[in-house]
Short mmCIF file of C-alpha atoms and ligand atoms in Angstrom, two decimals:
data_model
loop_
_atom_site.label_atom_id
_atom_site.label_comp_id
_atom_site.label_asym_id
_atom_site.label_seq_id
_atom_site.Cartn_x
_atom_site.Cartn_y
_atom_site.Cartn_z
CA MET B 1 62.05 94.78 102.49
CA SER B 2 65.19 92.78 103.76
CA ASN B 3 68.56 94.36 104.11
CA ASP B 4 70.51 91.17 103.18
CA GLY B 5 73.15 92.19 100.89
CA ARG B 6 73.28 96.36 101.29
CA LEU B 7 75.99 96.40 103.40
CA SER B 8 78.52 94.40 101.09
CA SER B 9 77.23 95.45 97.72
CA PRO B 10 79.24 98.41 97.67
CA PHE B 11 82.50 96.19 97.69
CA ARG B 12 81.32 93.58 95.04
CA ILE B 13 83.45 94.13 92.24
CA ASP B 14 80.73 94.31 89.32
CA LYS B 15 82.99 95.99 86.67
CA PRO B 16 86.26 94.08 87.18
CA ALA B 17 87.94 95.09 84.04
CA LYS B 18 87.87 98.83 85.30
CA PHE B 19 88.68 97.92 88.67
CA ARG B 20 91.43 99.64 90.62
CA LEU B 21 92.37 98.97 94.13
CA ARG B 22 92.97 102.41 95.37
CA ASP B 23 89.27 103.21 94.41
CA ILE B 24 88.28 101.31 97.88
CA ASP B 25 89.65 102.98 101.18
CA PRO B 26 90.74 100.22 103.41
CA ASP B 27 89.63 102.44 106.35
CA ASP B 28 85.86 102.81 105.16
CA THR B 29 82.97 102.09 107.44
CA GLN B 30 80.32 103.01 105.06
CA GLY B 31 79.29 106.03 107.90
CA LEU B 32 79.24 103.31 110.68
CA ARG B 33 80.95 104.81 113.60
CA ASP B 34 81.13 102.03 116.23
CA GLU B 35 81.75 98.40 116.75
CA GLU B 36 78.36 98.13 118.59
CA HIS B 37 76.52 99.45 115.52
CA ALA B 38 78.33 96.49 113.50
CA LEU B 39 77.87 93.76 115.86
CA GLY B 40 74.12 93.89 115.74
CA THR B 41 74.66 93.37 112.07
CA LEU B 42 77.07 90.57 112.30
CA ARG B 43 74.92 88.96 114.65
CA LYS B 44 72.05 88.96 112.73
CA GLY B 45 73.88 87.80 109.61
CA ILE B 46 75.39 85.11 111.60
CA GLU B 47 72.04 83.99 112.33
CA ARG B 48 70.90 83.87 108.96
CA MET B 49 73.54 82.05 107.76
CA ARG B 50 72.69 79.31 110.26
CA GLU B 51 69.30 79.10 108.74
CA LEU B 52 70.40 79.21 105.38
CA GLN B 53 73.25 76.56 105.89
CA GLU B 54 70.71 74.07 107.12
CA ARG B 55 68.54 74.61 104.06
CA LEU B 56 71.79 74.28 101.98
CA TYR B 57 72.21 71.04 103.76
CA ALA B 58 69.16 69.65 103.44
CA GLU B 59 68.71 70.61 99.71
CA ASN B 60 72.12 68.96 99.22
CA SER B 61 72.26 70.46 95.91
CA TRP B 62 74.43 73.57 95.79
CA ALA B 63 77.89 73.98 97.57
CA LEU B 64 79.27 77.05 98.77
CA LEU B 65 82.87 77.96 98.41
CA LEU B 66 84.40 80.89 100.42
CA VAL B 67 87.80 81.82 99.46
CA PHE B 68 89.94 84.20 101.41
CA GLN B 69 92.98 86.16 100.40
CA ALA B 70 94.83 89.08 102.30
CA MET B 71 98.36 90.51 103.11
CA ASP B 72 99.47 89.34 106.67
CA ALA B 73 97.82 90.68 109.44
CA ALA B 74 94.53 91.73 107.52
CA GLY B 75 92.50 89.34 109.87
CA LYS B 76 91.99 86.54 107.77
CA ASP B 77 91.92 83.86 110.58
CA SER B 78 89.62 86.08 113.06
CA THR B 79 87.33 86.47 110.13
CA ILE B 80 86.97 82.99 109.21
CA LYS B 81 86.68 81.93 113.13
CA HIS B 82 83.56 84.51 113.01
CA VAL B 83 82.04 83.18 110.04
CA MET B 84 82.62 79.38 111.31
CA SER B 85 80.80 80.90 114.68
CA GLY B 86 77.96 80.83 112.86
CA VAL B 87 77.54 77.58 111.17
CA ASN B 88 77.28 73.91 112.01
CA PRO B 89 80.83 72.50 111.87
CA ALA B 90 79.76 69.31 110.38
CA GLY B 91 78.24 71.33 107.56
CA CYS B 92 81.48 73.30 106.99
CA GLN B 93 85.49 72.55 106.40
CA VAL B 94 88.41 75.03 106.39
CA ALA B 95 91.30 74.25 104.15
CA SER B 96 94.55 76.30 104.34
CA PHE B 97 96.91 76.67 101.72
CA LYS B 98 100.60 77.20 102.55
CA ALA B 99 104.07 76.82 100.68
CA PRO B 100 103.41 73.75 98.48
CA SER B 101 104.92 70.43 99.54
CA SER B 102 106.93 68.37 97.18
CA GLU B 103 104.25 66.15 96.59
CA GLU B 104 102.03 69.03 95.66
CA LEU B 105 104.47 70.49 93.25
CA ASP B 106 104.56 67.32 91.42
CA HIS B 107 100.96 68.10 90.32
CA ASP B 108 99.27 70.85 88.43
CA PHE B 109 98.70 73.88 90.65
CA LEU B 110 94.68 73.24 91.08
CA TRP B 111 95.44 69.54 92.24
CA ARG B 112 95.68 70.36 95.97
CA CYS B 113 92.88 72.72 96.06
CA VAL B 114 90.37 70.51 94.33
CA LYS B 115 90.94 67.80 96.85
CA HIS B 116 89.34 70.30 99.46
CA LEU B 117 86.27 71.46 97.43
CA PRO B 118 83.19 71.37 99.22
CA GLU B 119 80.68 68.59 98.47
CA ARG B 120 76.97 69.38 97.66
CA GLY B 121 75.26 70.87 100.79
CA ARG B 122 78.68 71.85 102.44
CA ILE B 123 80.46 75.01 102.72
CA GLY B 124 83.90 75.13 101.97
CA ILE B 125 86.37 77.86 103.32
CA PHE B 126 90.04 78.30 101.69
CA ASN B 127 92.11 80.10 103.80
CA ARG B 128 94.52 81.68 100.95
CA SER B 129 94.11 79.23 98.01
CA TYR B 130 95.07 79.00 94.08
CA TYR B 131 94.88 82.61 93.92
CA GLU B 132 98.56 82.57 95.74
CA GLU B 133 99.77 80.93 92.37
CA VAL B 134 99.11 84.59 90.66
CA LEU B 135 100.30 86.41 94.09
CA VAL B 136 102.95 85.30 95.99
CA VAL B 137 104.63 83.19 93.01
CA ARG B 138 104.21 86.37 90.78
CA VAL B 139 106.08 88.56 93.32
CA HIS B 140 108.79 86.07 93.96
CA GLN B 141 109.09 84.18 90.76
CA GLU B 142 112.17 82.32 92.02
CA PHE B 143 109.01 79.84 93.31
CA LEU B 144 107.97 79.19 89.82
CA LEU B 145 111.47 77.53 89.13
CA ARG B 146 110.71 75.06 91.71
CA GLN B 147 107.25 73.98 90.31
CA GLY B 148 109.21 71.36 87.81
CA LEU B 149 107.13 72.89 84.85
CA PRO B 150 108.50 72.26 81.21
CA GLU B 151 110.78 74.84 80.58
CA ARG B 152 108.99 75.78 77.29
CA LEU B 153 106.02 76.45 79.14
CA ARG B 154 107.25 78.76 81.66
CA THR B 155 106.87 82.06 79.72
CA LYS B 156 106.21 85.49 80.36
CA ARG B 157 102.45 84.83 79.84
CA ILE B 158 102.16 82.38 82.35
CA PHE B 159 100.42 84.54 84.90
CA ASP B 160 97.86 85.69 82.51
CA GLU B 161 97.30 81.98 81.17
CA ARG B 162 96.88 81.25 84.86
CA LEU B 163 94.52 83.82 85.52
CA GLN B 164 92.63 82.39 82.53
CA ASP B 165 92.48 78.92 83.63
CA ILE B 166 91.57 79.88 86.95
CA ALA B 167 88.45 81.70 85.38
CA CYS B 168 87.62 78.85 83.25
CA TRP B 169 87.83 76.52 86.20
CA GLU B 170 85.63 78.70 88.49
CA ARG B 171 83.11 78.80 85.72
CA TYR B 172 83.45 74.96 85.42
CA LEU B 173 82.73 74.57 89.15
CA ALA B 174 79.54 76.87 88.80
CA ARG B 175 78.29 75.31 86.31
CA ASN B 176 78.41 72.07 88.76
CA GLY B 177 76.68 73.61 91.36
CA VAL B 178 79.58 75.39 93.35
CA ALA B 179 78.46 78.86 94.53
CA ILE B 180 81.85 80.81 95.01
CA ILE B 181 82.80 84.09 96.64
CA LYS B 182 86.29 85.46 96.76
CA PHE B 183 87.19 88.21 99.55
CA TYR B 184 90.15 90.06 99.47
CA LEU B 185 90.62 91.45 103.02
CA HIS B 186 92.15 94.89 102.23
CA VAL B 187 94.24 96.15 104.96
CA SER B 188 96.37 99.38 104.66
CA LYS B 189 100.46 99.22 104.68
CA ALA B 190 100.01 101.77 107.67
CA GLU B 191 97.71 99.52 109.47
CA GLN B 192 99.57 96.27 109.01
CA ARG B 193 102.57 98.03 110.42
CA ARG B 194 100.39 99.05 113.68
CA ARG B 195 99.23 95.18 113.76
CA PHE B 196 102.77 93.74 113.54
CA LEU B 197 104.09 96.26 116.24
CA ALA B 198 101.11 95.26 118.55
CA ARG B 199 102.58 91.77 117.91
CA LEU B 200 105.93 92.89 119.33
CA ASP B 201 104.22 94.85 122.19
CA GLU B 202 101.96 92.03 123.73
CA GLU B 203 103.59 89.02 124.83
CA ASP B 204 100.11 86.85 124.19
CA LYS B 205 100.65 88.06 120.64
CA HIS B 206 104.51 87.20 120.14
CA TRP B 207 103.09 83.84 118.81
CA LYS B 208 101.74 85.44 115.87
CA PHE B 209 104.80 87.43 114.85
CA ASN B 210 106.81 86.24 112.30
CA ALA B 211 109.98 88.30 110.96
CA ASP B 212 109.46 87.06 107.28
CA ASP B 213 106.09 88.88 107.27
CA VAL B 214 107.88 92.26 107.91
CA LYS B 215 110.22 91.64 104.91
CA GLU B 216 107.47 90.90 102.81
CA ARG B 217 106.14 94.56 102.99
CA GLU B 218 109.14 95.33 101.07
CA HIS B 219 107.25 93.84 97.98
CA TRP B 220 103.65 95.55 99.18
CA ASP B 221 103.22 97.45 95.84
CA GLU B 222 104.09 94.44 93.73
CA TYR B 223 101.59 92.54 95.75
CA MET B 224 98.75 95.21 95.59
CA ASP B 225 99.50 95.02 91.56
CA ALA B 226 99.03 91.21 91.37
CA TYR B 227 95.90 91.33 93.27
CA GLU B 228 94.56 94.04 90.92
CA ALA B 229 95.58 92.04 87.97
CA ALA B 230 93.82 88.86 89.66
CA ILE B 231 90.65 90.48 90.35
CA ARG B 232 90.44 92.22 87.07
CA ALA B 233 90.95 88.90 85.29
CA THR B 234 88.68 86.70 87.41
CA GLY B 235 85.82 88.92 88.76
CA THR B 236 82.34 87.14 87.34
CA GLU B 237 79.12 87.09 87.94
CA GLU B 238 79.01 83.53 89.00
CA ALA B 239 82.65 84.03 90.96
CA PRO B 240 82.42 87.47 92.12
CA TRP B 241 85.23 89.23 94.23
CA TYR B 242 84.37 91.58 97.34
CA VAL B 243 87.26 93.95 98.28
CA VAL B 244 86.36 94.65 101.89
CA PRO B 245 87.87 97.48 103.84
CA ALA B 246 89.91 95.70 106.65
CA ASP B 247 91.30 98.39 108.90
CA HIS B 248 88.22 98.06 111.09
CA LYS B 249 87.73 94.50 111.87
CA TRP B 250 84.24 94.70 113.44
CA PHE B 251 83.22 96.58 109.80
CA MET B 252 85.02 93.60 107.77
CA ARG B 253 83.51 90.81 109.30
CA ALA B 254 79.73 92.31 109.01
CA VAL B 255 80.67 92.91 105.49
CA VAL B 256 81.73 89.38 104.83
CA ALA B 257 78.48 87.86 106.84
CA ASP B 258 76.66 90.28 104.79
CA ALA B 259 77.88 89.11 101.28
CA ILE B 260 77.57 85.30 102.21
CA VAL B 261 73.94 85.59 103.41
CA ALA B 262 73.07 87.49 100.16
CA ARG B 263 74.57 85.05 98.01
CA MET B 264 73.12 82.02 99.72
CA LYS B 265 69.77 83.69 99.74
CA ASP B 266 70.19 84.16 96.06
CA LEU B 267 70.26 80.37 95.59
CA ASP B 268 66.87 79.93 96.70
CA LEU B 269 67.66 77.01 98.99
CA LYS B 270 64.50 75.12 99.72
CA TYR B 271 64.08 72.07 102.01
CA PRO B 272 63.10 69.04 99.85
CA ALA B 273 59.52 68.91 99.07
CA MET B 274 57.67 66.15 101.06
CA ASP B 275 55.68 64.27 98.37
CA GLY B 276 52.66 62.05 99.14
CA GLN B 277 54.24 58.76 99.65
CA LYS B 278 56.89 60.42 101.85
CA LYS B 279 53.99 62.42 103.98
CA ALA B 280 52.46 58.76 104.34
CA ASP B 281 55.41 57.01 105.62
CA LEU B 282 55.87 59.91 108.31
CA ALA B 283 52.49 59.15 109.57
CA GLU B 284 53.10 55.57 109.39
CA SER B 285 56.13 55.93 111.42
CA ARG B 286 54.54 58.33 114.01
CA LYS B 287 51.76 55.74 114.26
CA VAL B 288 54.45 53.00 115.05
CA LEU B 289 56.26 55.12 117.46
CA MET B 290 53.11 56.14 119.29
CA ALA B 291 52.00 52.60 119.51
CA GLY B 292 55.34 51.01 120.25
CA LYS B 293 57.01 50.14 123.84
CA GLY B 294 60.21 51.60 124.99
CA GLY B 295 58.72 55.23 125.37
CA LYS B 296 60.10 54.93 129.20
CA LYS B 297 64.22 54.66 129.77
CA LYS B 298 64.90 51.43 131.41
CA ALA B 299 65.91 51.95 135.01
CA GLU B 300 69.29 51.01 134.29
CA GLU B 301 70.07 53.34 131.68
CA ALA B 302 68.39 56.16 133.44
P1 ATP A 1 98.87 83.14 107.13
O1 ATP A 1 100.30 83.61 106.77
O2 ATP A 1 98.10 82.49 106.07
O3 ATP A 1 98.32 83.67 108.27
P2 ATP A 1 100.55 81.00 108.51
O4 ATP A 1 101.37 81.94 108.82
O5 ATP A 1 100.22 80.25 109.50
O6 ATP A 1 99.23 81.45 107.74
P3 ATP A 1 102.59 80.34 106.58
O7 ATP A 1 103.28 79.33 107.02
O8 ATP A 1 103.07 81.57 106.58
O9 ATP A 1 101.19 80.25 107.32
O10 ATP A 1 101.95 79.71 105.19
C1 ATP A 1 101.47 80.82 104.47
C2 ATP A 1 102.25 81.18 103.46
O11 ATP A 1 102.31 80.30 102.32
C3 ATP A 1 102.12 82.56 102.87
O12 ATP A 1 103.43 83.49 102.85
C4 ATP A 1 101.73 82.24 101.32
O13 ATP A 1 101.99 83.31 100.49
C5 ATP A 1 102.55 80.96 101.22
N1 ATP A 1 101.96 80.31 100.10
C6 ATP A 1 100.71 79.83 100.00
N2 ATP A 1 100.77 78.99 98.87
C7 ATP A 1 101.77 79.21 98.29
C8 ATP A 1 102.05 78.57 96.76
N3 ATP A 1 101.13 78.30 95.88
N4 ATP A 1 103.58 78.94 96.37
C9 ATP A 1 104.40 79.65 97.39
N5 ATP A 1 104.01 80.10 98.69
C10 ATP A 1 102.45 79.55 98.63
MG1 MG A 2 102.14 83.38 107.53
#
């Protein structure tokens, strides 16, 4: 019996309409006590991911989109680095979404993300995403004013409408063979404070420190409400949310790897079948290679 998916399934939001953020404890480790324990799981997960990615690539049919959202210092970047460490970089691309440029603001909000969608056979990782449009823009509605939208469309309903549009778009992608998993890395406010303080205390972490991130803590509860609304409105079977406890990074990474493996396994990825003609071609190529010259390197090439 395979264990794939067992570690992550408690954190997959299967009943989004009733989802409450406070039901998931950022400190949870499912009884796993130490990093060493989870490291084994993580290593195995990454190994499985490597295997499955080869099939994904060979089959060239499904694409996989991994969306990462989190408050600052939850460990988004390092989790992405860990996931990437397991896969062939040629088949995997990361796109990071920051405050939109003026060119991006001249388009609909999904435009900049569409350009970074993975092609068939590939894995795309979004470090932040179109969800910022219903998170940071919801918390700081002055950003909405800069978006150049026609005034009559900027109504009270706009964030609910955006959530509907996101859910429809994800369904459209799913129907086109893009398998989506969305991760909210759920760090507690207290742990975020500890991590910011560590950035101040340790010189080699100073580069990570941003005073604006500390100010953003004033809006913590508003962000939590915005996340909850987003997860409720966009959690679907084809594009599920995982709300992953993030106060222990080792646990978080193991859960993320497990969720990815479970989803990829579910796609039932197969190497393309070899028909009779293809097999005959392979046999013919072998014959040519065996009979041919040039088996030994020339002296000047050696
Ligand atoms: P991160 O904060 O993701 O670790 P970073 O610090 O390198 O990365 P920042 O310059 O802080 O990058 O860019 C991320 C910021 O961009 C976040 O505060 C995020 O809320 C903001 N952002 C992303 N998308 C949007 C958007 N659509 N509208 C406004 N702000 C956005
Ligand atoms: Mg930042």
